[in-house]
CSV table of C-alpha atoms and ligand atoms in Angstrom, one decimal:
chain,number,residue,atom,x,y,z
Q,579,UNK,CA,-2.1,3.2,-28.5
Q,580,UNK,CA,0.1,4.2,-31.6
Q,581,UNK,CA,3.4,2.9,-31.0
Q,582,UNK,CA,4.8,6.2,-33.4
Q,583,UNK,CA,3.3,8.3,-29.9
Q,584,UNK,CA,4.6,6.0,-27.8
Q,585,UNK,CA,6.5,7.5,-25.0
Q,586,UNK,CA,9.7,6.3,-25.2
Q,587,UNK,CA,10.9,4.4,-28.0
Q,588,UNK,CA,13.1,1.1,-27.6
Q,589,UNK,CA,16.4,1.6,-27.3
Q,590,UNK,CA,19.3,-0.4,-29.6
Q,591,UNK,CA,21.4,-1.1,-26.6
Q,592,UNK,CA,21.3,-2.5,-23.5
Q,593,UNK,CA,22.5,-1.1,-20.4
Q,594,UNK,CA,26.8,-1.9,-19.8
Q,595,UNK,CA,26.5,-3.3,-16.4
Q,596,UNK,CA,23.3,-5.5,-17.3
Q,597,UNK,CA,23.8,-9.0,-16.4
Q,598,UNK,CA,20.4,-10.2,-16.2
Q,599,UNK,CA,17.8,-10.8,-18.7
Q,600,UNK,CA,15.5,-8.6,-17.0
Q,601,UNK,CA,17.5,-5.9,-16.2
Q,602,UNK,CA,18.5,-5.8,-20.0
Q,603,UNK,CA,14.6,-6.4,-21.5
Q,604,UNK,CA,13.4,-3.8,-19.4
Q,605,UNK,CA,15.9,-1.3,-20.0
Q,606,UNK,CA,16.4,-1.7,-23.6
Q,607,UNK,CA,12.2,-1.9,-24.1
Q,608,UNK,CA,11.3,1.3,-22.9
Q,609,UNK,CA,10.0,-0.2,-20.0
Q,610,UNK,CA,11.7,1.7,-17.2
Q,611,UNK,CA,14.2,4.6,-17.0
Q,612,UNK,CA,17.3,4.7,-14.4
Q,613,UNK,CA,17.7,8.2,-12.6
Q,614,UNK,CA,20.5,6.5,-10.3
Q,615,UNK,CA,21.3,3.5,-9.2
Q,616,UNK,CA,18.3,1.7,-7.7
Q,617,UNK,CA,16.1,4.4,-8.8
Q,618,UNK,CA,13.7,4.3,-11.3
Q,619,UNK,CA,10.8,5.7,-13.6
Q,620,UNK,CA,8.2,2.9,-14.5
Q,621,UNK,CA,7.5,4.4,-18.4
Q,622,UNK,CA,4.3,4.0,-20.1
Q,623,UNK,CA,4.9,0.5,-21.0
Q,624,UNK,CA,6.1,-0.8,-17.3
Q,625,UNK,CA,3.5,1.7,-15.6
Q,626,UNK,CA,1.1,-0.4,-17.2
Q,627,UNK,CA,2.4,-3.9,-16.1
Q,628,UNK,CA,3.2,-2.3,-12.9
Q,629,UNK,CA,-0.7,-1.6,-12.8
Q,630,UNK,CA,-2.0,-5.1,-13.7
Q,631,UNK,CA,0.3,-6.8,-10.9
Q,632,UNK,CA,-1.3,-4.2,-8.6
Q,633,UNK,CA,-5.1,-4.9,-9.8
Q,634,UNK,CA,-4.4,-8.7,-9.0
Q,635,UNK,CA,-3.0,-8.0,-5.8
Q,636,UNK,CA,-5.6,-5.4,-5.1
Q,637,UNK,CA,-8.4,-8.2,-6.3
Q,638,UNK,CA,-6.9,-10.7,-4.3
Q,639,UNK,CA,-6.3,-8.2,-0.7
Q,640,UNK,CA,-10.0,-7.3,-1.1
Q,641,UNK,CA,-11.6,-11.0,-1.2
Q,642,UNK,CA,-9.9,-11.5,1.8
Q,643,UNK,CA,-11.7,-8.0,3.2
Q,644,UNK,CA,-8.7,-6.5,3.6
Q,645,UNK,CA,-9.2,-2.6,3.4
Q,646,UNK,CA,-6.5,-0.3,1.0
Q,647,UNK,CA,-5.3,3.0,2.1
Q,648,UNK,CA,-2.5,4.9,1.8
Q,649,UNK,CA,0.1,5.9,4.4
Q,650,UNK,CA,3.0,8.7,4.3
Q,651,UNK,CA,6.6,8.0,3.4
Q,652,UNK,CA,8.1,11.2,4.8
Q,653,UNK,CA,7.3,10.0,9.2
Q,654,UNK,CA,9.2,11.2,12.5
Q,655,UNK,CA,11.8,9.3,14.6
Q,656,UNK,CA,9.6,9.2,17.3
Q,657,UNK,CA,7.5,6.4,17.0
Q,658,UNK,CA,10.7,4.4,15.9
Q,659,UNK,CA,12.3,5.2,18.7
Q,660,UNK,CA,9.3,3.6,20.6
Q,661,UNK,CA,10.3,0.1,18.9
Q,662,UNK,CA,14.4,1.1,18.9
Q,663,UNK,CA,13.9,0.7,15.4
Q,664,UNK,CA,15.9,4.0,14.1
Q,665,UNK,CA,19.2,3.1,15.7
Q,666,UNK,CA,18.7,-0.9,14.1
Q,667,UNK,CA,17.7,0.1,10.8
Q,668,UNK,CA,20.2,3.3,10.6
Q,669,UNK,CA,22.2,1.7,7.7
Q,670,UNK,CA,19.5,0.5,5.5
Q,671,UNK,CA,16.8,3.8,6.0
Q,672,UNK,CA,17.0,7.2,4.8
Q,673,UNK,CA,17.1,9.2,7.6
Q,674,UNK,CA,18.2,13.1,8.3
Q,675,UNK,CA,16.9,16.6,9.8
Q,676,UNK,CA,14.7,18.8,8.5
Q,677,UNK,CA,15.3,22.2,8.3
Q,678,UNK,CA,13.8,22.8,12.0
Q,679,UNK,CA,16.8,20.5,13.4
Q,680,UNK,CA,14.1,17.2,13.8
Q,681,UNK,CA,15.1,14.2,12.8
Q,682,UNK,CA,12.6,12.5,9.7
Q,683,UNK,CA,13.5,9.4,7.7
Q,684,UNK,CA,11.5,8.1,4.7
Q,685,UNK,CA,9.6,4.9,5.0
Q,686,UNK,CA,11.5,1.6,4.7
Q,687,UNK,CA,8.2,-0.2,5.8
Q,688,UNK,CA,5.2,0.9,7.9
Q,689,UNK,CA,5.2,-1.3,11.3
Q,690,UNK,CA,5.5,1.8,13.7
Q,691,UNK,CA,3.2,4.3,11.0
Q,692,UNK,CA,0.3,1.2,11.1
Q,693,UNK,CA,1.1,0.2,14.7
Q,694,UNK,CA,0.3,4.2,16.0
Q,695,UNK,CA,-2.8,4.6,14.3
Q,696,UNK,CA,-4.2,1.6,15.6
Q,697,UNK,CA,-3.1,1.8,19.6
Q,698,UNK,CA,-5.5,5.5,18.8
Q,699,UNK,CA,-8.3,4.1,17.1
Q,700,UNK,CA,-8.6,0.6,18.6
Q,701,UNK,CA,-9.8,-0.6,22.2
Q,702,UNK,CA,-11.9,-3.6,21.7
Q,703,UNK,CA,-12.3,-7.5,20.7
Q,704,UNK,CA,-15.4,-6.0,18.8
Q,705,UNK,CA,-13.1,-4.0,16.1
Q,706,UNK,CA,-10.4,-7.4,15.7
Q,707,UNK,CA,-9.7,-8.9,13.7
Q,708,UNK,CA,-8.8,-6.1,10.6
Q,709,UNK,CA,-6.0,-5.8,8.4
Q,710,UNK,CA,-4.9,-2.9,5.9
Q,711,UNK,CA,-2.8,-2.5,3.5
Q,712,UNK,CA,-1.3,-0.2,0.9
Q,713,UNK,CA,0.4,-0.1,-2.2
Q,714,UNK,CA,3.4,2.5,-2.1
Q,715,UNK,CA,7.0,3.2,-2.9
Q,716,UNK,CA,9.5,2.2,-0.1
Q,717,UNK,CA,13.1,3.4,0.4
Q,718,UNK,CA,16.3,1.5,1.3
Q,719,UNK,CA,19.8,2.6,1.4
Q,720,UNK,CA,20.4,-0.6,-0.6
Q,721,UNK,CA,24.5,-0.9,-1.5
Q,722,UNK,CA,24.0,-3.6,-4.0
Q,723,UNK,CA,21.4,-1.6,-6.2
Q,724,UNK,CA,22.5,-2.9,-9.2
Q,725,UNK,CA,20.2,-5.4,-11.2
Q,726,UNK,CA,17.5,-3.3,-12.6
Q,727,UNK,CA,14.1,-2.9,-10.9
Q,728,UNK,CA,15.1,-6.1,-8.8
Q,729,UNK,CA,17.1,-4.8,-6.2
Q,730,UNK,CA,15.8,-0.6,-5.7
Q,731,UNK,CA,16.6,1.7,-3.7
Q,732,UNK,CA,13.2,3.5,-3.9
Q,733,UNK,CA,10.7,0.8,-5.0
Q,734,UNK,CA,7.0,-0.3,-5.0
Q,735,UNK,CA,5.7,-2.7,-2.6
Q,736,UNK,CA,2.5,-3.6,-1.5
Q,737,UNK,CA,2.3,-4.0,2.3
Q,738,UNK,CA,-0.2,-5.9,4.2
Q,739,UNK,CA,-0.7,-5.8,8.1
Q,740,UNK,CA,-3.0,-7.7,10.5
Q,741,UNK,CA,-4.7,-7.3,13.6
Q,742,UNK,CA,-5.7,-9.6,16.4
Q,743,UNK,CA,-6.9,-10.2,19.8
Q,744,UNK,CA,-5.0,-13.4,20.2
Q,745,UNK,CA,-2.3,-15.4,18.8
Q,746,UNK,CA,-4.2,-18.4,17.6
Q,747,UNK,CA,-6.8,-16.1,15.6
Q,748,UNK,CA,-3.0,-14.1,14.5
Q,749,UNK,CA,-2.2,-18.1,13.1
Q,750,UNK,CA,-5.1,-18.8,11.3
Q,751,UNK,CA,-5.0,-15.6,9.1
Q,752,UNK,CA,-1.8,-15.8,8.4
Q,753,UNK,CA,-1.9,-19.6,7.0
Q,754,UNK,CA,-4.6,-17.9,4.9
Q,755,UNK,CA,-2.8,-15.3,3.8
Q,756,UNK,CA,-0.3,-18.0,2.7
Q,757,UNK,CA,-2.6,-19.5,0.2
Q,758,UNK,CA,-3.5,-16.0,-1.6
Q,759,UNK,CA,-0.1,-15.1,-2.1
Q,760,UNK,CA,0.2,-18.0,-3.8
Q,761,UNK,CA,-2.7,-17.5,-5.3
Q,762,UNK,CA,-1.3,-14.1,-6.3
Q,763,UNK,CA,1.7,-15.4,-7.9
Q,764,UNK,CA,0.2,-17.9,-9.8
Q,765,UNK,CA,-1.7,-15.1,-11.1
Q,766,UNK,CA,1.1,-13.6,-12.3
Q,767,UNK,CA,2.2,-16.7,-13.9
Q,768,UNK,CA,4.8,-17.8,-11.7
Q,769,UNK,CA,5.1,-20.7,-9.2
Q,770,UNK,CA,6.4,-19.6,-5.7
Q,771,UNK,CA,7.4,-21.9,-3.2
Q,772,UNK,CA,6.8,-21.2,0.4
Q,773,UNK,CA,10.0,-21.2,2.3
Q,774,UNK,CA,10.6,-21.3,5.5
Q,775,UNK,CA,13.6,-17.7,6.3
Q,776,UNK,CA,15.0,-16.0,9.5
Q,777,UNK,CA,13.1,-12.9,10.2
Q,778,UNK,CA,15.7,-11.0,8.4
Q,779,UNK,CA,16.5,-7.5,9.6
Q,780,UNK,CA,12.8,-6.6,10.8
Q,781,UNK,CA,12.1,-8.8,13.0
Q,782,UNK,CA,14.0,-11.2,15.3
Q,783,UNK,CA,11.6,-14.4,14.3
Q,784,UNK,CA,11.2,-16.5,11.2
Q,785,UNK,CA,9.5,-15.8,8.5
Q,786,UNK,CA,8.1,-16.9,5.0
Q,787,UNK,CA,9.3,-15.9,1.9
Q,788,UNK,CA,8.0,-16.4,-1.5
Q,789,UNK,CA,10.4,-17.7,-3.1
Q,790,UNK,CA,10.9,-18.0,-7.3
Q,791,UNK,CA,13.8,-20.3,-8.7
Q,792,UNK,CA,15.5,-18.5,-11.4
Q,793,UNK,CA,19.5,-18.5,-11.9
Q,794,UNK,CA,19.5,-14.5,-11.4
Q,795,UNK,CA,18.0,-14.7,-7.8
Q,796,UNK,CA,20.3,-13.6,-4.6
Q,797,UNK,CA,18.7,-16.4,-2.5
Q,798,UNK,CA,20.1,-20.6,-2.3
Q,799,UNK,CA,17.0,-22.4,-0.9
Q,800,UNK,CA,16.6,-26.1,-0.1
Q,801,UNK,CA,13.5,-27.2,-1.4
Q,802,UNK,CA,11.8,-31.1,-1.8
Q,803,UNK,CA,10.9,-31.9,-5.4
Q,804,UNK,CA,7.8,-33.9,-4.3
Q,805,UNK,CA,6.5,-32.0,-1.3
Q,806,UNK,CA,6.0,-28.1,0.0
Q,807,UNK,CA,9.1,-28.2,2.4
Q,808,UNK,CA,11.2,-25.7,1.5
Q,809,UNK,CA,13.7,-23.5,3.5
Q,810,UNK,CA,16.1,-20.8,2.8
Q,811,UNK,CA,20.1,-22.0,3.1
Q,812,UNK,CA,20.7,-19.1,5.9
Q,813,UNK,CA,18.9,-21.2,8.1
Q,814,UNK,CA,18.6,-24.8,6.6
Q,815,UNK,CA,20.2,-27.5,8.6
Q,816,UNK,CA,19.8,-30.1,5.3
Q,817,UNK,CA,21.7,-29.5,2.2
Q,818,UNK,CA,21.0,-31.1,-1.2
Q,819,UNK,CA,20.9,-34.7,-1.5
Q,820,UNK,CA,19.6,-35.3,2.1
Q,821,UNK,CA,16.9,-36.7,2.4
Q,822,UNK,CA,13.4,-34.6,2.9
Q,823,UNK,CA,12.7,-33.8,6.3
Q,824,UNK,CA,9.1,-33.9,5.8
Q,825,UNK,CA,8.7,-37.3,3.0
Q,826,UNK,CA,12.0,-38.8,2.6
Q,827,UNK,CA,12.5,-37.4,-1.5
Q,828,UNK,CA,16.2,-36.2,-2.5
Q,829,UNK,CA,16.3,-32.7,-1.8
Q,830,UNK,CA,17.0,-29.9,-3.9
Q,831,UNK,CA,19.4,-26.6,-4.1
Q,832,UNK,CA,18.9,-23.5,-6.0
Q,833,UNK,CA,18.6,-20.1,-6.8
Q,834,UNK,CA,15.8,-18.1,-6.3
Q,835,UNK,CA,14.4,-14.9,-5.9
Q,836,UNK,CA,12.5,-13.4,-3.2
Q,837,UNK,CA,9.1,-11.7,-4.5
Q,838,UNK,CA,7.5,-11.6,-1.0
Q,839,UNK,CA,8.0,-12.4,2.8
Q,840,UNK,CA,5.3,-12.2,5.8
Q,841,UNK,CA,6.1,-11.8,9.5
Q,842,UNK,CA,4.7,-12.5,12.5
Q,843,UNK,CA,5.5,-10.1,15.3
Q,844,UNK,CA,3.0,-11.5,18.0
Q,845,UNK,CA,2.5,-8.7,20.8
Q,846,UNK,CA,5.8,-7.4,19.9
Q,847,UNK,CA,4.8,-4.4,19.1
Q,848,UNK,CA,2.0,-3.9,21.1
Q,849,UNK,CA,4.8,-4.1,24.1
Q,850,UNK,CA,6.8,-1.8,22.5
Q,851,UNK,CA,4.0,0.8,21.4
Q,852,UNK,CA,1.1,0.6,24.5
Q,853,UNK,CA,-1.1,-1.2,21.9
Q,854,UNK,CA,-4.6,-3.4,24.2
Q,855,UNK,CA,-7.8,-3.9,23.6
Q,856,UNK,CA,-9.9,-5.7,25.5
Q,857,UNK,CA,-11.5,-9.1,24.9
Q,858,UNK,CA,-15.0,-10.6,25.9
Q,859,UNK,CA,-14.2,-10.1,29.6
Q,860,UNK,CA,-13.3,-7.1,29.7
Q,861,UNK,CA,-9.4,-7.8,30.2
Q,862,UNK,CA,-6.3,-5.9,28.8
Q,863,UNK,CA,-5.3,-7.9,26.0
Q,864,UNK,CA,-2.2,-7.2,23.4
Q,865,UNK,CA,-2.7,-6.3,19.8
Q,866,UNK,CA,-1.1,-8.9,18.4
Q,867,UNK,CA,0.5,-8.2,14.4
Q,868,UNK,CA,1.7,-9.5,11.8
Q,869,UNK,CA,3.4,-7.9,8.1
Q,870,UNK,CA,2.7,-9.0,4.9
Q,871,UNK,CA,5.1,-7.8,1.9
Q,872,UNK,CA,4.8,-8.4,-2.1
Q,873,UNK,CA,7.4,-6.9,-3.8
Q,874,UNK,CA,5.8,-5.5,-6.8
Q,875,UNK,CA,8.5,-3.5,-8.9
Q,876,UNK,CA,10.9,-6.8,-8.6
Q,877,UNK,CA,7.8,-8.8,-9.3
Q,878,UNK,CA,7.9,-7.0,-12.9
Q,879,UNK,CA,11.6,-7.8,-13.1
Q,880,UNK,CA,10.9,-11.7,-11.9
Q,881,UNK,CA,8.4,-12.3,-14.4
Q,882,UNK,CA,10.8,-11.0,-17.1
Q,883,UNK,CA,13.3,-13.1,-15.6
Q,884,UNK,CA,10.9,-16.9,-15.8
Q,885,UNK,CA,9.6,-15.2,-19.0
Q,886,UNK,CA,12.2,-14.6,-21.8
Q,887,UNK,CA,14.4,-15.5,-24.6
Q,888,UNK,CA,17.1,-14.4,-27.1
Q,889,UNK,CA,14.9,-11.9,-28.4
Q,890,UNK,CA,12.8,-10.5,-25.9
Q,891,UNK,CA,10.2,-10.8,-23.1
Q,892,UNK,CA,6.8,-13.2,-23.4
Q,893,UNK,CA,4.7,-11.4,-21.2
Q,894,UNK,CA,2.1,-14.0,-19.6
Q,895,UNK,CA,-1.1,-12.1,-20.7
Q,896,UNK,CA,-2.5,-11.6,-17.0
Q,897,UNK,CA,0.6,-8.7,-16.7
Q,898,UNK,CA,1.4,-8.0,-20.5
Q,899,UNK,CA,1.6,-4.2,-21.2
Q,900,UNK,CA,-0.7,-4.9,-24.0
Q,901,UNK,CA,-2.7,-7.9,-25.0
Q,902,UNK,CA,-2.5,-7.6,-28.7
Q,903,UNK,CA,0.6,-5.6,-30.8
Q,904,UNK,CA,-0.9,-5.1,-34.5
Q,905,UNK,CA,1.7,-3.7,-36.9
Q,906,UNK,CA,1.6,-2.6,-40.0
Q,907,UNK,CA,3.9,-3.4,-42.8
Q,908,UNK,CA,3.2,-0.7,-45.6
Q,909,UNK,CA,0.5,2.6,-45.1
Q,910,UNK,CA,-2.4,0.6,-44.7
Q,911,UNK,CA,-5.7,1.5,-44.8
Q,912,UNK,CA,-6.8,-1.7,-44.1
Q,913,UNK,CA,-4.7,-1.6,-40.6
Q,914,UNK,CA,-6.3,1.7,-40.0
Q,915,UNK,CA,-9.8,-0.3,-39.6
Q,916,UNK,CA,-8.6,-3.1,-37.7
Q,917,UNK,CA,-6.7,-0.7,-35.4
Q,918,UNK,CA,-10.3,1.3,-34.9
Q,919,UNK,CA,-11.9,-2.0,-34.9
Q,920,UNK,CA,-9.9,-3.2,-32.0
Q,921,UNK,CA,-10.1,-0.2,-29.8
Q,922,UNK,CA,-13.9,0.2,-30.3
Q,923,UNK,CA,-14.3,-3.7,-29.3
Q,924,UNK,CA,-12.3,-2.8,-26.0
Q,925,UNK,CA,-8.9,-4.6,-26.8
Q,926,UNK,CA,-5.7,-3.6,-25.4
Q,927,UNK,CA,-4.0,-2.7,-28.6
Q,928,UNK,CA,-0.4,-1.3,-29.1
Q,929,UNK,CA,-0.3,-0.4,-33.0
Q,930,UNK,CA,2.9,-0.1,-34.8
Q,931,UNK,CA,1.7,2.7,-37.3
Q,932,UNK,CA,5.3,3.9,-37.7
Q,933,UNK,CA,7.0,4.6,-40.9
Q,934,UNK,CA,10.3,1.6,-40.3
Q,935,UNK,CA,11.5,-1.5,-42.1
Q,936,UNK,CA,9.4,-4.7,-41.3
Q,937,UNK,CA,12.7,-6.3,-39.8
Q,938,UNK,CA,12.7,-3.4,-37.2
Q,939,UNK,CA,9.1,-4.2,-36.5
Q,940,UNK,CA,9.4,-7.0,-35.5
Q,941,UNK,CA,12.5,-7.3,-33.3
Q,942,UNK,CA,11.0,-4.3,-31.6
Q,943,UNK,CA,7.6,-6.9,-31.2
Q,944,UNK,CA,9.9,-9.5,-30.4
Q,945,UNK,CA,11.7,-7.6,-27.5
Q,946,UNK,CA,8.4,-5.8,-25.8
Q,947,UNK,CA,7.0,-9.3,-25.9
Q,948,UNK,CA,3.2,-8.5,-26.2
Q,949,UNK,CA,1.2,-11.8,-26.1
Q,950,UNK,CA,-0.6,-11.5,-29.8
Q,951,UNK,CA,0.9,-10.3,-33.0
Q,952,UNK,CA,-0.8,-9.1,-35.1
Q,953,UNK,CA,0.2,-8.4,-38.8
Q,954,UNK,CA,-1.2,-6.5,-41.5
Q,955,UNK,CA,0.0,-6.6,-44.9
Q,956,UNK,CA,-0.1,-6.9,-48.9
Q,957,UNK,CA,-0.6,-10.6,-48.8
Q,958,UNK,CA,-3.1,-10.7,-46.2
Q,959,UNK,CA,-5.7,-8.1,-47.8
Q,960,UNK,CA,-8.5,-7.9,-45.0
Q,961,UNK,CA,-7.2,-11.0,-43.1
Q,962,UNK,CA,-4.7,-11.0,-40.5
Q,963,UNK,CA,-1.4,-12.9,-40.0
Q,964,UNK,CA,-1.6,-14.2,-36.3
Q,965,UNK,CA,1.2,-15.2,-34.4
Q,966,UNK,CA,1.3,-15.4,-30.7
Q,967,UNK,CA,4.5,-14.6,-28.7
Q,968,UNK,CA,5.4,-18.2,-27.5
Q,969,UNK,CA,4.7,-20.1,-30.2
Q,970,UNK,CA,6.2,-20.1,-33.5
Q,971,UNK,CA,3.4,-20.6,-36.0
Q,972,UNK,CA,1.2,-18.1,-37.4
Q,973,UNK,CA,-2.0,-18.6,-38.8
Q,974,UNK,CA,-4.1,-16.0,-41.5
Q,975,UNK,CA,-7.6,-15.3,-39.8
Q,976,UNK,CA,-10.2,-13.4,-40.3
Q,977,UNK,CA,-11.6,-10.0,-38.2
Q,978,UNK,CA,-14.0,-11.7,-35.9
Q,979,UNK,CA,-11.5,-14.7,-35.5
Q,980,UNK,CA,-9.1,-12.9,-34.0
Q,981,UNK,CA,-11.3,-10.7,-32.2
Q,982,UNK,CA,-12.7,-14.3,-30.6
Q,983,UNK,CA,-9.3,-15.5,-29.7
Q,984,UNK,CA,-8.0,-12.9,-27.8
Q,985,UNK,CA,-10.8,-11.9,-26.2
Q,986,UNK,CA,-11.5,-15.4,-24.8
S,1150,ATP,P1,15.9,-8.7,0.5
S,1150,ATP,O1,16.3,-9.8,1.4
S,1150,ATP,O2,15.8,-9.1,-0.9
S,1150,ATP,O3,16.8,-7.5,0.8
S,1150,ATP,P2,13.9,-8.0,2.5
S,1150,ATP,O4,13.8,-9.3,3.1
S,1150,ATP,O5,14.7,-7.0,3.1
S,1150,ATP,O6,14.5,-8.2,1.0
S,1150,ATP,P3,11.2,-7.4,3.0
S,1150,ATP,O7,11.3,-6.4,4.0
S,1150,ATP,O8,10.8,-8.7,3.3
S,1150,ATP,O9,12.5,-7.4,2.1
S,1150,ATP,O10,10.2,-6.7,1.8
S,1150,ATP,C1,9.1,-7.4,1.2
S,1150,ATP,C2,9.4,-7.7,-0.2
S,1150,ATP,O11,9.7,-6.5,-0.9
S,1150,ATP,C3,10.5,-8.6,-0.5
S,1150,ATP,O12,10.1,-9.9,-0.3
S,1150,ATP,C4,10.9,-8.2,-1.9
S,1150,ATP,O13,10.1,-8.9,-2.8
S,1150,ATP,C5,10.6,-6.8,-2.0
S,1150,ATP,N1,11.9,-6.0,-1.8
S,1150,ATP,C6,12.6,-5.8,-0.7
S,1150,ATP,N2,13.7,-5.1,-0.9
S,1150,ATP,C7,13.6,-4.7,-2.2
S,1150,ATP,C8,14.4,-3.8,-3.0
S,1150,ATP,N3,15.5,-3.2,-2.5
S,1150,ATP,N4,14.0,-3.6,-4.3
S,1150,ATP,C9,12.9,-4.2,-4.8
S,1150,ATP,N5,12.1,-5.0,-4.0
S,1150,ATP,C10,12.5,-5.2,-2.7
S,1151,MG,MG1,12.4,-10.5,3.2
C-alpha cells in the first residue's frame, strides 16, 4: 500500500478530551474516525487490525469446532419479553417502535436471538453438545462513552454460545473455553488474567472476565502474584496485602481492563424460552447455555494501551496494520524495486512514497507503530537501513536479509 493513497492521513493533533494513550494513538493515526460519542469508523489502518484480532479469534473458535454465522441486530421485543429481558435492560439497549407501532430494539447481545433458534431446531441428546458464534457490532446506550474505541456505544464483539444436555458436560466446555481465551489473548500479545466477577447486568450468577492490568482500565481486581486467583473488587472479600486465599502469597490490587467475560446461565433460559431435548432415555431434558464474549474493538484499544510510548504505538506483529513500513527518503528508484520486491514476495508492506521531510516520516512511522522499518536512502544505495519498532538499533542489510527476517 502507498502511504501517499492512503485513506486517511495522520492527523497533527490529538483528540481534546483524550486522556488515554489509546484513545489519543488511534485517533491521531488514522486509525479510527469518531461519528459521536462511542461511535466509530474502523479506517483502513484499524479495519485491518480489527481483521487480524478476528482471524485469531476466528482460528481459535474453529479448533474448538465451534461453527460462525451471523445473526441480526435489528430483533423484536418478543422473545425478550420471554426472558423479562426488555424491561431489565431498558436503560442500557436501544429500543423504539417502528413505523407499524411494534416495538424493536437493536442487539445488545444475542441470548434470546441464539436461544429461539435452537428451542426450533433442536430436540435431541444426538445434536448436543454445539456452540456458535458470530462476530458482529453490538449496541449499548453506554453514558460513559468517552475513551475511544474502549468504551462504544455501537462496537464489535465476537460472541460465543454453548449448548448442552447437562450441566456437568455445560462445565467441562466452559473450563475449555477458558484456556482458548487465553490462548487468544496471548495471541494478541497480552497476558489476561482469569478473574473471578458477578454476573453483571446479564445474568444474576458469577462470571469470568478476562481481565488486562493497565492504569487506563475501569476495573480494580485483586489478583495473587504467584498463582491464577484472581477476582474482581465488586465482589472480593480480600483486599491487598492479605494473604492469597488459594497459596498464602501477598495479594495484589490494580487496574485493569475487561477484554472479555463468559457466563453460565445453566437451564435458565431453557425455563424461560420452552428450550428440551431429550437424552438417552428418552426424557425431557433442559438446554442448558452458556455466553462467551471477546470484546474486539476495545481489544484494538487494549493492545495500544500495554503497547505504546511517547511517540506512538508498537504494534505486536500478530495484530500490526502492516508488518513492514518502508519509506523513502528522496524519489528513489531504488525504493520503487524494493517496494515491488516486497509486494511480489507477499509482505505486508505500507510504503511511504510521499513527497515530505524525513523528520515527518518518521514521527508518522513512529506514531502508526508498524513492527519493521524500513528505510531507503542515499547512503544505503541498494541496502536497507532496518530498524524495528521496539528496539533502538538499526542495522544496513541486504534484499534477501530483510526479506528473511521478516518473513520468519
Ligand atoms: P463493561 O463492564 O465494561 O460495561 P460488560 O460486562 O457489560 O462490559 P459483556 O456483556 O460482558 O460486557 O461483553 C463482553 C465483552 O465485550 C466485554 O468483556 C468487553 O470486552 C466488551 N464490551 C462490553 N461493552 C463494551 C463497550 N461498550 N464498548 C466496547 N467493548 C465492550
Ligand atoms: Mg462483562
Amino acid at each position: 500500500m502507498r502511504q501517499s493513497k492512503l485513506f486517511t492521513k495522520t492527523r497533527n493533533t490529538a483528540p481534546k478530551d483524550a486522556v488515554s494513550a489509546s484513545h489519543k494513538y488511534l485517533i491521531q493515526g488514522g486509525f479510527a474516525d469518531m461519528l459521536m460519542a462511542g461511535v466509530y469508523t474502523y479506517l483502513p489502518l484499524g479495519y485491518r487490525v480489527i481483521k487480524n484480532i478476528s482471524n485469531i479469534i476466528r482460528e481459535e473458535m474453529d479448533k474448538t469446532g465451534a461453527q460462525e454465522m451471523l445473526m441480526p441486530a435489528l430483533q423484536p421485543k418478543g422473545i425478550w419479553d420471554e426472558t423479562g429481558r426488555w424491561e431489565s435492560l431498558e436503560e442500557i439497549m436501544y429500543q423504539f417502535k417502528d413505523r407499524s407501532g411494534k416495538d424493536a430494539g437493536l442487539g445488545a447481545t444475542h441470548e434470546e436471538v441464539i436461544y429461539d433458534i435452537v428451542r426450533r431446531n433442536i430436540n435431541s441428546y444426538k445434536d448436543l453438545p454445539f456452540a456458535i458464534y458470530q462476530i458482529q457490532n453490538k449496541f449499548r446506550n453506554e453514558l460513559r462513552a468517552k475513551g475511544g474505541l474502549m468504551r462504544g456505544r455501537e462496537f464489535m464483539m465476537k460472541d460465543l454460545y454453548s449448548f448442552h444436555i447437562s450441566q456437568e458436560d455445560l462445565d467441562e466446555y466452559y473450563n475449555e473455553m477458558i484456556n482458548v481465551y487465553k490462548r487468544v489473548y496471548e495471541r494478541c500479545g497480552l497476558e489476561a488474567k482469569v478473574v473471578e466477577a458477578s454476573g453483571g447486568v446479564f445474568t444474576k450468577k458469577y462470571s469470568h472476565e478476562f481481565q488486562i492490568i493497565a492504569e487506563a482500565g475501569e476495573d480494580d481486581i485483586i489478583y495473587c502474584t504467584k498463582c491464577d486467583f484472581a477476582q474482581n473488587t465488586e465482589i472480593a472479600k480480600s483486599k491487598a496485602g492479605d494473604a492469597c486465599p488459594k497459596c498464602g502469597e501477598n495479594l495484589k490490587q490494580g487496574k485493569s481492563i475487561e477484554a472479555g467475560n463468559i457466563f453460565q446461565f445453566g437451564d435458565q433460559y431453557a425455563k424461560d424460552m420452552n428450550g428440551y431435548a431429550s437424552n438417552k432415555d428418552g426424557e425431557k431434558k433442559p438446554i442448558f447455555m452458556a455466553s462467551y464474549g471477546i470484546g474486539i474493538s476495545r481489544l484494538v484499544a487494549t493492545i495500544v494501551e500495554i503497547y505504546n510510548d511517547d511517540k506512538g504505538i508498537i504494534w505486536p506483529e500478530s495484530v500490526a496494520p502492516f508488518k513492514a513500513h518502508l519509506i523513502s527518503l528522496n524519489k528513489n528508484e531504488e525504493a520503487e524495486v524494493i517496494y515491488d520486491k516486497l509486494v511480489k514476495a507477499g509482505v505486508d508492506v505500507l510504503y511511504d512514497d510521499r513527497d515530505s521531510s524525513a523528520g515527518e516520516k518518521f514521527s508518522d512511522a513512529d506514531l502508526l507503530g508498524i513492527p519493521y522499518r524500513l528505510v531507503i536512502s542515499k547512503k544505503t544505495g541498494d541496502q536497507i537501513e532496518v530498524k524495528k519498532r521496539n528496539e533502538e538499533n538499526s542495522e544496513i542489510l541486504s534484499i534477501d536479509e530483510v526479506m528473511g527476517l521478516i518473513q520468519k
